Short mmCIF file of C-alpha atoms in Angstrom, two decimals:
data_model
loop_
_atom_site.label_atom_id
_atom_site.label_comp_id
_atom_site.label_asym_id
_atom_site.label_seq_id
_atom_site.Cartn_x
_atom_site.Cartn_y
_atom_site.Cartn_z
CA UNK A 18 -3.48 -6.43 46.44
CA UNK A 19 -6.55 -7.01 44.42
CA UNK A 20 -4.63 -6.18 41.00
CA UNK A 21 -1.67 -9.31 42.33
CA UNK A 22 -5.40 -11.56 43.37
CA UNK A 23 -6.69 -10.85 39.78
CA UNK A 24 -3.19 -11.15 38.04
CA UNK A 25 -2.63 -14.78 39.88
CA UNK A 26 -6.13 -15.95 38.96
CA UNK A 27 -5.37 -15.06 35.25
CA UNK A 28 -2.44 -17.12 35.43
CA UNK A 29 -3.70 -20.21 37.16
CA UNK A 30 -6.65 -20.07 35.21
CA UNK A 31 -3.97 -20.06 31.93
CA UNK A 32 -1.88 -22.62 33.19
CA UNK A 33 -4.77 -24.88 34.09
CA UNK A 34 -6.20 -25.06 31.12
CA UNK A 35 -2.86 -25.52 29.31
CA UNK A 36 -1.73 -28.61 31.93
CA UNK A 37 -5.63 -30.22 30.65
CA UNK A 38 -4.68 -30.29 26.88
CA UNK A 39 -0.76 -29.78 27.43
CA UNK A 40 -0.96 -28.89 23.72
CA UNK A 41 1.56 -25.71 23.57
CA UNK A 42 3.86 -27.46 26.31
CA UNK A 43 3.65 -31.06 23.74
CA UNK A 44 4.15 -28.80 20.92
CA UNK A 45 6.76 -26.58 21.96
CA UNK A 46 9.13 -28.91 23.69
CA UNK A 47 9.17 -31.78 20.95
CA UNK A 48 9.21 -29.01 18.17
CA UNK A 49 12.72 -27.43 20.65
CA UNK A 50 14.02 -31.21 20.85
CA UNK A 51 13.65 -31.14 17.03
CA UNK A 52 15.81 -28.18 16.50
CA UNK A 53 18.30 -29.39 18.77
CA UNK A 54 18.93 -32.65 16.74
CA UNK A 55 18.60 -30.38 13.38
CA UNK A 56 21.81 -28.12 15.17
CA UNK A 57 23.86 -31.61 14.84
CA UNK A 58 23.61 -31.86 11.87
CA UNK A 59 24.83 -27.86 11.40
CA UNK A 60 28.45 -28.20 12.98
CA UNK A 61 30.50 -31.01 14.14
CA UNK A 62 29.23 -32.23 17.77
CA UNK A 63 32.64 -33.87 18.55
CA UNK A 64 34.15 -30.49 18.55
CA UNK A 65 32.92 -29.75 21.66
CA UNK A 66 34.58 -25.98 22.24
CA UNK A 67 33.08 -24.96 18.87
CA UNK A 68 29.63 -26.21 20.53
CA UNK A 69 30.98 -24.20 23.95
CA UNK A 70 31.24 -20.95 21.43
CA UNK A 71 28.00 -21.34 19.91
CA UNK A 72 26.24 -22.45 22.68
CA UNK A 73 24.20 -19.56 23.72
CA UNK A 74 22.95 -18.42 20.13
CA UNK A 75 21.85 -22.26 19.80
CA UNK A 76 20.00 -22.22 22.71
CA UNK A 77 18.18 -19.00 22.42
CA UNK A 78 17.33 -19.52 19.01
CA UNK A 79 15.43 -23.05 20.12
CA UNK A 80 13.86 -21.00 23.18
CA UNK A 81 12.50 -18.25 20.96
CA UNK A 82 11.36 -20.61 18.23
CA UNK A 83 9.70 -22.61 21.13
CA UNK A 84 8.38 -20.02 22.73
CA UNK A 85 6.42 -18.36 19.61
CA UNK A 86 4.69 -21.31 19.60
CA UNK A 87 3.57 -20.65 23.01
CA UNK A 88 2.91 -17.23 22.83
CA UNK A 89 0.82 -17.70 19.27
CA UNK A 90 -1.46 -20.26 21.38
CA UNK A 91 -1.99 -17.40 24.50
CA UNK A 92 -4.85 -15.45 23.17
CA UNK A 93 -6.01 -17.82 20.13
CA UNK A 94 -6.87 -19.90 22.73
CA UNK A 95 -9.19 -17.50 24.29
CA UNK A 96 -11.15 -17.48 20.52
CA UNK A 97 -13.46 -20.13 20.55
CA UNK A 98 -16.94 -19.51 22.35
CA UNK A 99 -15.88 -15.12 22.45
CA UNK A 100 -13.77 -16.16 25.78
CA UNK A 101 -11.73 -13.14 25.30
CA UNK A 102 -14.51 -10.82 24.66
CA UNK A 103 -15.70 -12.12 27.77
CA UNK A 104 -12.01 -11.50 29.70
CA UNK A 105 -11.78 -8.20 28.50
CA UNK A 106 -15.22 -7.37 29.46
CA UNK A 107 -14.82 -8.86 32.69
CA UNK A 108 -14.20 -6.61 36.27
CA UNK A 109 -10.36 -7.39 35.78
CA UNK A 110 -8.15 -4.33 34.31
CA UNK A 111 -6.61 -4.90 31.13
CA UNK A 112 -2.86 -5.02 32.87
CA UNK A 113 -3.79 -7.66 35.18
CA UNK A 114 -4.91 -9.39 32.23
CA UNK A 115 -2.18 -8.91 30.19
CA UNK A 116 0.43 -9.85 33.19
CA UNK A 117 -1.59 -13.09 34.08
CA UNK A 118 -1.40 -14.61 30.28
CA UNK A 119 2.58 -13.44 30.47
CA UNK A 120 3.32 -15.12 34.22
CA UNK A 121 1.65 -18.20 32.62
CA UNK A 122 3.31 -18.00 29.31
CA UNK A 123 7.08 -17.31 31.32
CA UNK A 124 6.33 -20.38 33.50
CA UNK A 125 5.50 -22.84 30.13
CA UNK A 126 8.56 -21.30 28.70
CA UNK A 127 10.62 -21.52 31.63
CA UNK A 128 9.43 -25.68 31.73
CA UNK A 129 10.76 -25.86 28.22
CA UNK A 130 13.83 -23.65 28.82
CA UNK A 131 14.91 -26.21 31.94
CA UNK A 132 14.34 -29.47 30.19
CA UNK A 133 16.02 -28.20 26.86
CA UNK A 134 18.75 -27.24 28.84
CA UNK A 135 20.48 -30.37 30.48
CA UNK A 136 19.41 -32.27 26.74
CA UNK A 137 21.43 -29.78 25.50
CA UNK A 138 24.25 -29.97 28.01
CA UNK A 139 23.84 -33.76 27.52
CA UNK A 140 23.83 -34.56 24.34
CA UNK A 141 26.56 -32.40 23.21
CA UNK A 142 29.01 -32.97 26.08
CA UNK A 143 29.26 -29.67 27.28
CA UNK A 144 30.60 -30.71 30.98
CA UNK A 145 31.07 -27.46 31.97
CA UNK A 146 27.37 -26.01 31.48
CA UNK A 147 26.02 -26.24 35.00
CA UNK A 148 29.56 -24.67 36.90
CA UNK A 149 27.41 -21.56 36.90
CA UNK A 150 24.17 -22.77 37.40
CA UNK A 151 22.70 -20.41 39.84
CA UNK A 152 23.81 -17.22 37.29
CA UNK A 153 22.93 -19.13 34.25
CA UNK A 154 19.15 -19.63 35.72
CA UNK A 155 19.02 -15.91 36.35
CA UNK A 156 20.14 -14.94 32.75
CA UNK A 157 17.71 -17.79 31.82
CA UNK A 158 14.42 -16.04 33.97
CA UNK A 159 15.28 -12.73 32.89
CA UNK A 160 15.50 -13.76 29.13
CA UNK A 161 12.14 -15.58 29.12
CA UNK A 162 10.77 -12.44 30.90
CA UNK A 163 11.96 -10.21 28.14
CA UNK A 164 10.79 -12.87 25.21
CA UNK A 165 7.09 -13.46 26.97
CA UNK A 166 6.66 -10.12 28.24
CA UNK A 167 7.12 -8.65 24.52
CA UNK A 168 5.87 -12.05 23.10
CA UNK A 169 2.82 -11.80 24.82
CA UNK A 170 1.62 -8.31 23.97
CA UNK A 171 2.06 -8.86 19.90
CA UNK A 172 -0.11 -11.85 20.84
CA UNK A 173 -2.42 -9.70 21.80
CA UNK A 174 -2.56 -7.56 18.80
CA UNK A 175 -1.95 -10.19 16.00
CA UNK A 176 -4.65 -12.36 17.73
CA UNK A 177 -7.13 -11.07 15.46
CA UNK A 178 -5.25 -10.87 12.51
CA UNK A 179 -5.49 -12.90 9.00
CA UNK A 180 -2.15 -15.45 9.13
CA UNK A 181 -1.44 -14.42 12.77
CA UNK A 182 1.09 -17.35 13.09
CA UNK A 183 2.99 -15.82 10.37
CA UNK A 184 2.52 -12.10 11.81
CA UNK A 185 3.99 -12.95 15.30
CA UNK A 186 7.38 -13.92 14.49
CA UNK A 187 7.96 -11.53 12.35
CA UNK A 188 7.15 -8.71 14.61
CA UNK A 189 8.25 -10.15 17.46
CA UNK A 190 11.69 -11.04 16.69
CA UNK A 191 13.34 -8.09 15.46
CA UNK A 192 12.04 -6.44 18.61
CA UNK A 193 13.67 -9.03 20.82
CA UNK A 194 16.48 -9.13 19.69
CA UNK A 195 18.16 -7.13 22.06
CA UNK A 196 17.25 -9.24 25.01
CA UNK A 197 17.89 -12.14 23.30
CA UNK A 198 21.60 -10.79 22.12
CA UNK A 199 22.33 -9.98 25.45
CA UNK A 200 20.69 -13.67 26.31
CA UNK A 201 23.09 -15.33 24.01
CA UNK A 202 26.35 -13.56 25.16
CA UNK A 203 25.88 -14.03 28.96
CA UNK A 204 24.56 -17.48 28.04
CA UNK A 205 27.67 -18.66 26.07
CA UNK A 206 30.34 -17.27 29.04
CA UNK A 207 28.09 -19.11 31.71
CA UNK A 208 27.78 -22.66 29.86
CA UNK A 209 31.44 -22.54 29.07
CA UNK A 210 32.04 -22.28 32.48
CA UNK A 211 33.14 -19.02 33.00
CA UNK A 212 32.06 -16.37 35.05
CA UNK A 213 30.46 -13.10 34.10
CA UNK A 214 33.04 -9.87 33.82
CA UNK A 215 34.54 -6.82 32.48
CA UNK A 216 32.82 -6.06 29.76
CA UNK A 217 29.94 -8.96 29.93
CA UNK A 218 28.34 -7.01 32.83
CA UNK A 219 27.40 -4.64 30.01
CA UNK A 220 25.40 -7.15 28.60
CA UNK A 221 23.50 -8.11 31.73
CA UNK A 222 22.61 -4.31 32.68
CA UNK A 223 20.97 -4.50 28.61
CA UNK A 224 19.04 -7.49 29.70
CA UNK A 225 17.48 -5.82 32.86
CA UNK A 226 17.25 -2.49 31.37
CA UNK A 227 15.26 -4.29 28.01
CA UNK A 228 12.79 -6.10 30.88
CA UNK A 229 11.96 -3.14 32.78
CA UNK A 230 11.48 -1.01 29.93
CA UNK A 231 9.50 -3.46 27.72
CA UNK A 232 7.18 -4.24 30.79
CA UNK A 233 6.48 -0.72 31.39
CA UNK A 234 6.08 0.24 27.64
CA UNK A 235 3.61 -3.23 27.50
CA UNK A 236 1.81 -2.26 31.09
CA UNK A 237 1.10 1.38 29.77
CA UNK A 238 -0.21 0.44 26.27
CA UNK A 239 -2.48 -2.67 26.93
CA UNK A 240 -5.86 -0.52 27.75
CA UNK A 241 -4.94 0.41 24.34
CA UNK A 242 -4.69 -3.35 22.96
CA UNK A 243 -7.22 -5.12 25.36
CA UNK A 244 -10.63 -3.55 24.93
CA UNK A 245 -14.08 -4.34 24.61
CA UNK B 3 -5.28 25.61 -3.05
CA UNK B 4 -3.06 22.87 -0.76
CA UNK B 5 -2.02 21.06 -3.27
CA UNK B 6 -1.47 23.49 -6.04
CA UNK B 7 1.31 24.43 -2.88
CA UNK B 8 2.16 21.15 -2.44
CA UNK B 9 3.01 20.95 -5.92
CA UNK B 10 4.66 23.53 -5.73
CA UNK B 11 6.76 22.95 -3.06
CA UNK B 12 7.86 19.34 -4.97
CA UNK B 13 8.88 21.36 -7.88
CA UNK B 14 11.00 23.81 -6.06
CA UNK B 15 12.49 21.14 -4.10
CA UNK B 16 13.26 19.06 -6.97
CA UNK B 17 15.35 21.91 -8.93
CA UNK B 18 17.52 22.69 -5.86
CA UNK B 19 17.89 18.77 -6.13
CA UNK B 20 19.39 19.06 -9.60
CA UNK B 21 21.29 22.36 -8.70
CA UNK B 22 22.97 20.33 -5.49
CA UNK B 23 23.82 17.47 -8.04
CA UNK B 24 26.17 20.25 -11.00
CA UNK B 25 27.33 21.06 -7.64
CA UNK B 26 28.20 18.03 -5.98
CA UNK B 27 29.53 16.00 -9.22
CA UNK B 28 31.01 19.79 -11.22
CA UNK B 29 31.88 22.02 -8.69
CA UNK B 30 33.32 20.30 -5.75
CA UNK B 31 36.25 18.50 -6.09
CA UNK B 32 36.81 14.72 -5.35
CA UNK B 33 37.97 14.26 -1.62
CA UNK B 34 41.76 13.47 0.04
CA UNK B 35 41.31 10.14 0.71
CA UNK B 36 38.03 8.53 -0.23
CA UNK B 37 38.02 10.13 -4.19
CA UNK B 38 34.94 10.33 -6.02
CA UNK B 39 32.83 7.95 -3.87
CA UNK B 40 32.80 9.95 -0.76
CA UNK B 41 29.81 12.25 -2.97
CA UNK B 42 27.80 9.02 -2.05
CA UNK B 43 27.60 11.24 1.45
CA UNK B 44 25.30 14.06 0.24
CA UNK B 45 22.48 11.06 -0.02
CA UNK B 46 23.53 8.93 2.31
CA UNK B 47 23.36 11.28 5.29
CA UNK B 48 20.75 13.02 4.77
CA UNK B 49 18.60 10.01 3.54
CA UNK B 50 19.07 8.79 7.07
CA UNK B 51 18.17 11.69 9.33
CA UNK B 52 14.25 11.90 7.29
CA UNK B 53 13.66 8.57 7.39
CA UNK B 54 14.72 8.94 11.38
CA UNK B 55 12.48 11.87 11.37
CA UNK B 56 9.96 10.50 9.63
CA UNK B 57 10.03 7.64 12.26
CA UNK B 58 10.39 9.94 15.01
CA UNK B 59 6.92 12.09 14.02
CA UNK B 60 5.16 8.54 13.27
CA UNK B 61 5.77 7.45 16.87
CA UNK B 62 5.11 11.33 18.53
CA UNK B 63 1.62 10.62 16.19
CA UNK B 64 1.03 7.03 16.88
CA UNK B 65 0.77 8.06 20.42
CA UNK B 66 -1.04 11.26 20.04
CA UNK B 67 -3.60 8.93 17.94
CA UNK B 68 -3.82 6.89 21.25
CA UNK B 69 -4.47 9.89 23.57
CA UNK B 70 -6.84 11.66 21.39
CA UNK B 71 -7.97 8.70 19.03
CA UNK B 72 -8.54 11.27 16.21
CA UNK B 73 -8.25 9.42 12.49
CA UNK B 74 -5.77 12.19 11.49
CA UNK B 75 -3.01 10.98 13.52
CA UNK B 76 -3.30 7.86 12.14
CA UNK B 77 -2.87 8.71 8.60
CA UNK B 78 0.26 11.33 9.50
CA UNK B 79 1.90 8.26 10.70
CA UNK B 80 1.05 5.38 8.13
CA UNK B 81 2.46 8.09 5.67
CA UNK B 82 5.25 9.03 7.49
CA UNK B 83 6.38 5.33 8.21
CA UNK B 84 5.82 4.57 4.58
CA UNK B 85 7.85 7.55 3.14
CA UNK B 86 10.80 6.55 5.95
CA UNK B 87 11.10 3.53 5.11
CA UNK B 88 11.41 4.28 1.37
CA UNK B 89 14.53 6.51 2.49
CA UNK B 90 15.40 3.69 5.08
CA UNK B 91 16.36 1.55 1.81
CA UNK B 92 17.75 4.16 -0.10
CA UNK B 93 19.88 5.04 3.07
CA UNK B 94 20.57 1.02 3.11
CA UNK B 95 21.67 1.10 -0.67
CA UNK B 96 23.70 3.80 -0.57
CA UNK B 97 25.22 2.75 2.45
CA UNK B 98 26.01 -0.69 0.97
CA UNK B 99 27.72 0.89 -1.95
CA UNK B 100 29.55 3.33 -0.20
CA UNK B 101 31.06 0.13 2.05
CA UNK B 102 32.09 -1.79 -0.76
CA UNK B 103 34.29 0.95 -1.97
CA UNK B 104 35.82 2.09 0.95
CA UNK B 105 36.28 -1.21 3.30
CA UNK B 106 36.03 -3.73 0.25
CA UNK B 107 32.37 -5.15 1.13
CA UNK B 108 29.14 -4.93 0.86
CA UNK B 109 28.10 -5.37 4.43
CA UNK B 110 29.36 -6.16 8.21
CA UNK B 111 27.73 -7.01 10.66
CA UNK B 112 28.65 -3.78 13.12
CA UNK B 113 26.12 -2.56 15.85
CA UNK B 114 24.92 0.29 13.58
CA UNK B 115 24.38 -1.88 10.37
CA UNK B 116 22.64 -4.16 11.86
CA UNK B 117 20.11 -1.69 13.95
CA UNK B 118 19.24 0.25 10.76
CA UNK B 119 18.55 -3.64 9.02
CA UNK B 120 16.51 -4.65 11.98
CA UNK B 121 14.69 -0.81 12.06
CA UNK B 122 13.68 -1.68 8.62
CA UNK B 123 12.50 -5.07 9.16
CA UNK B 124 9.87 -3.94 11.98
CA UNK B 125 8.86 -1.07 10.09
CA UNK B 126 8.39 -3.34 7.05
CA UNK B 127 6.11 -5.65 9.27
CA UNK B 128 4.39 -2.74 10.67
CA UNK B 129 3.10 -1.73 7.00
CA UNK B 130 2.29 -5.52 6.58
CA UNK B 131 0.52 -6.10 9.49
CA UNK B 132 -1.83 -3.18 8.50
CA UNK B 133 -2.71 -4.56 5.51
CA UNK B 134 -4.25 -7.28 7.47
CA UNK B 135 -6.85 -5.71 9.38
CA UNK B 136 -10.06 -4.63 8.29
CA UNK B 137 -11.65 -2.58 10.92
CA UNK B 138 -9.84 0.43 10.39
CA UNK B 139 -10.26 1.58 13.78
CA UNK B 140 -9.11 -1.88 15.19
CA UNK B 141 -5.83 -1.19 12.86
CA UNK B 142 -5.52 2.51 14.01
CA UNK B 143 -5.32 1.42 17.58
CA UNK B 144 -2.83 -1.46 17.14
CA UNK B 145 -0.69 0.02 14.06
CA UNK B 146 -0.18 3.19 17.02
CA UNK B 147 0.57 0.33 19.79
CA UNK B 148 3.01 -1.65 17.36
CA UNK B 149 4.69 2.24 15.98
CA UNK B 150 5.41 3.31 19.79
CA UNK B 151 7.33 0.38 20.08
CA UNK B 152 9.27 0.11 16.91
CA UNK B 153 10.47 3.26 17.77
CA UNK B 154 12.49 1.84 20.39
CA UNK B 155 14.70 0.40 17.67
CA UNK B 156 14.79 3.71 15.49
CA UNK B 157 16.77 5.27 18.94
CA UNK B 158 18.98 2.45 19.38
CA UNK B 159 20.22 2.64 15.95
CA UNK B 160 20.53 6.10 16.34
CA UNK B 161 22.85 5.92 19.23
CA UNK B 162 24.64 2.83 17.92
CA UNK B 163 27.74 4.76 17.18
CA UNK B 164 28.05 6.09 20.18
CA UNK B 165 27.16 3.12 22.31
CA UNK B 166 29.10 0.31 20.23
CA UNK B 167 32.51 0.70 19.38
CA UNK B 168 31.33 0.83 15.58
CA UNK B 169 32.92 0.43 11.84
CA UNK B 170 30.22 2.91 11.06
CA UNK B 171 32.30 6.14 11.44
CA UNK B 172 30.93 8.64 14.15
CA UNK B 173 29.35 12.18 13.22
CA UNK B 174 30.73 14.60 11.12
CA UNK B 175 27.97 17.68 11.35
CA UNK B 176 29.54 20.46 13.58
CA UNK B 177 26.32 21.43 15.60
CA UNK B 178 25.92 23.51 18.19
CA UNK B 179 26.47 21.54 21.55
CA UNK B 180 28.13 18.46 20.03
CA UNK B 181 32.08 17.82 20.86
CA UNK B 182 32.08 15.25 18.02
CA UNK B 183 31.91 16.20 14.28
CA UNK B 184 33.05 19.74 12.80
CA UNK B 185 36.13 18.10 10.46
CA UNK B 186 33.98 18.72 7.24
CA UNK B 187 35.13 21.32 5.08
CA UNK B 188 32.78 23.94 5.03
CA UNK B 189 32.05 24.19 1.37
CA UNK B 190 30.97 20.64 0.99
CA UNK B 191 29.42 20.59 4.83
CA UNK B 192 26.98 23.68 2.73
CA UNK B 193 26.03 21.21 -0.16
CA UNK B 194 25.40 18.53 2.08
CA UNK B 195 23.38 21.13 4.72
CA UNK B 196 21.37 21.83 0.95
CA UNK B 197 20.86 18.25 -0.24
CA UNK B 198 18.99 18.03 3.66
CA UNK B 199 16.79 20.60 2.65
CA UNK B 200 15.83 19.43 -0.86
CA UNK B 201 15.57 15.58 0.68
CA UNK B 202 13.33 16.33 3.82
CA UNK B 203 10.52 19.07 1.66
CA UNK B 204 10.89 16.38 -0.75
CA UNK B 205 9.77 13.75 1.80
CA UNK B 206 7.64 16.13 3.36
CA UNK B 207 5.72 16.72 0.13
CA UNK B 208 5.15 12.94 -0.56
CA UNK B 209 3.71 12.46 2.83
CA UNK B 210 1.59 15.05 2.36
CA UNK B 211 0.67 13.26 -1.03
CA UNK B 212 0.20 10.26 0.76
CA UNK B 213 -1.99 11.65 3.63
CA UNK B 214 -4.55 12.86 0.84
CA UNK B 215 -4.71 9.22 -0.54
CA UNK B 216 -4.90 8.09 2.90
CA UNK B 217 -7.87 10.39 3.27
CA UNK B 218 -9.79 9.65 0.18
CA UNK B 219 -9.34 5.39 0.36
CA UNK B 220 -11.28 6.35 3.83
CA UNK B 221 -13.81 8.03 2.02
CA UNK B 222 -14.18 5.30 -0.34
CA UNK B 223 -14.25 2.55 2.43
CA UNK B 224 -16.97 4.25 4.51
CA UNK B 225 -19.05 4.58 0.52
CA UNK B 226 -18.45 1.09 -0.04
CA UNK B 227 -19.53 0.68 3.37
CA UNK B 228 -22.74 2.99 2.80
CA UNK B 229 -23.69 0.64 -0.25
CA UNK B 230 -23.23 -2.33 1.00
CA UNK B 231 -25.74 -1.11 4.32
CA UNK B 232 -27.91 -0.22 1.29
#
């Protein structure tokens, strides 16, 4: 009860700061809106079931790119005036900690995520995309799970690193990449307004498996990563 | 006296190198269906299981070095990731060459392709991400948190073939307690069974030759370090 109290606090005391400044939110939905024009000028827009195909890569590629800009801000925010040193030193465990920063850093994501997504539905006529909706929001939670719960704990350890915004990504991503291939394929079958079988179900069980395994591998090596 | 062995050892493992190559380019003859390339396989396979090993002791040390947070562990694995993925890209190379040969390109994009690319890139980032700490205890710590996970890749490639319906074909070893494998014939399965030998001391010598440079650019940190305090 008092690791939830201590987790919650972490959070709220993440996202309050962020909704102060906004500057991560600002950043990383204008710099997702960007890539979403850019991805127009990529294929054809008219052809709308060429858009259907691609649809899911598109989208995860703007939600990862969007959220490494959130996740690069998590603990570089906590720089200035030693506030981390001050976290970590503080009575709360280092896995509270660590799953505070990544319930705030899935909700900004998640914000992102559900205004990118009817743009993106919008804009390129995809009038299928919310047939699914409920499913599609599931594979969208679980996917931003996977991306800030990984996300989250290389933020940790290329905080204090020289170029840091160039060390993220690339250590990040390749590690991802299974949750965000599964992501991708259960995205594309939902927005085209199909449902999820057969062999997609494969995909889904990767996605859940990847979650629960990353957040244990993360919970058990932060004491590790967080430290005084 | 450990490295006059050492040396020793990468001597004797280099001539059984040369006597595996009269044996795999003289002796043996080309094969049914593939010809002369299918000799790419004495390098190609066995290039892949030490760099898997070598990935496989780096993460069994990374998280010893966390348990017991003794320096030694530390240096077994940067060596052992940098030796792996040496053999990672030879494995990639040979791969490559072997595909354009026998299915006309250089690449494809199949499940276990693309894990052993990906494997490469982390373990590429992991070396680079070292080079950008100072504190070599700070780097110790994270380099061991950023190897247990990377790791997670090296299995998935590993199991690629059997998880993915791959272009990659499946095993061809005949071990004890696999159904798969066991259609080699038995004079070239010996040469290839040699080549592993020769390739893993041969890796197992340069880690060993990396480890002592490991040790001794400690030694001259912690003087620079002393001088500096002076």
């Amino acid at each position: 009860m008092r690791f939830l109290r201590q987790t919650a606090s972490i959070a709220a005391k993440d996202l309050r700061s962020e909704l102060r400044t906004k500057d991560s939110l600002n950043a990383a939905g204008s710099f997702a809106l960007v890539i979403i024009v850019l991805f127009s000028f990529m294929l054809d827009p008219t052809e709308t079931q060429t858009v259907y195909e691609l649809s899911g890569g598109l989208l995860w590629l703007v939600f990862a790119f969007a959220g490494a800009l959130i996740l690069n801000r998590s603990f570089a925010r906590e720089l200035p005036n030693d506030c981390l040193d001050m976290l970590v030193a503080s009575p709360v465990s280092s896995s509270a900690l660590f799953l505070g920063k990544a319930t705030a850093n899935f909700t900004l994501l998640l914000v992102v995520e559900l205004v990118c997504l009817p743009v993106f539905g919008g804009m390129y006529n995809l009038s299928r995309w919310s047939t699914h909706l409920g499913p599609l929001l599931g594979v969208v939670v679980l996917g931003t799970w996977g991306v800030t719960v990984i996300g989250t704990m290389f933020s940790a350890i290329t905080v204090n690193l020289r170029l840091r915004e160039l060390m993220l990504p690339i250590l990040v991503y390749p590690i991802m990449i299974p949750c965000l291939m599964a992501a991708m394929k259960l995205s594309t079958v939902l927005i085209s307004g199909e449902a999820i079988t057969g062999d997609d179900w494969i995909w889904l069980r990767l996605l859940i498996g990847f979650d629960i395994i990353f957040t244990s591998l993360s919970l058990l090596t932060v004491d590790f990563v967080l430290v005084s | 006296m450990r490295e006059k062995i050492l040396y020793v050892l990468g001597v004797a493992a280099t001539l059984l190198l040369v006597r595996n190559l009269y044996v795999i380019f003289i002796t043996l003859p080309d094969e049914q269906d593939q010809g002369a390339i299918y000799r790419i396989m004495f390098f190609h396979i066995p290039a892949w299981f030490v760099c898997f090993t070598a990935y496989f002791l780096a993460g069994v040390t990374s998280v010893l070095y966390l348990v017991k947070k003794q320096f030694k562990y530390d240096v077994f694995s940067v060596s052992a990731v940098e030796v792996g993925l040496a053999f990672t890209l030879i494995g990639l190379a040979t791969g490559s060459i072997w595909a354009r040969i026998i299915w006309g390109i250089w690449w494809t994009w199949d499940a276990r392709l693309t894990w052993a690319f990906i494997t490469c890139l982390l373990y590429a980032a992991y070396l680079m991400m070292r080079n950008m700490m100072d504190d070599a205890s700070t780097r110790a710590r994270f380099a061991a948190v950023v190897c247990t996970f990377a790791f997670t890749s090296v299995a998935i490639t590993f199991k690629a073939i059997e998880w993915w319906r791959t272009q990659h074909p499946g095993p061809v070893l005949s071990l004890p307690g696999r159904s798969a494998g066991g259609t080699m014939d038995p004079e070239m399965e010996a040469a290839l069974r040699l080549n592993y030998l020769a390739l893993f001391v041969i890796a197992g010598v340069l880690i060993a030759v990396r480890m002592n440079q490991e040790k001794r650019l400690r030694e001259v940190e912690s003087l620079r370090r002393q001088v500096h305090a002076m």
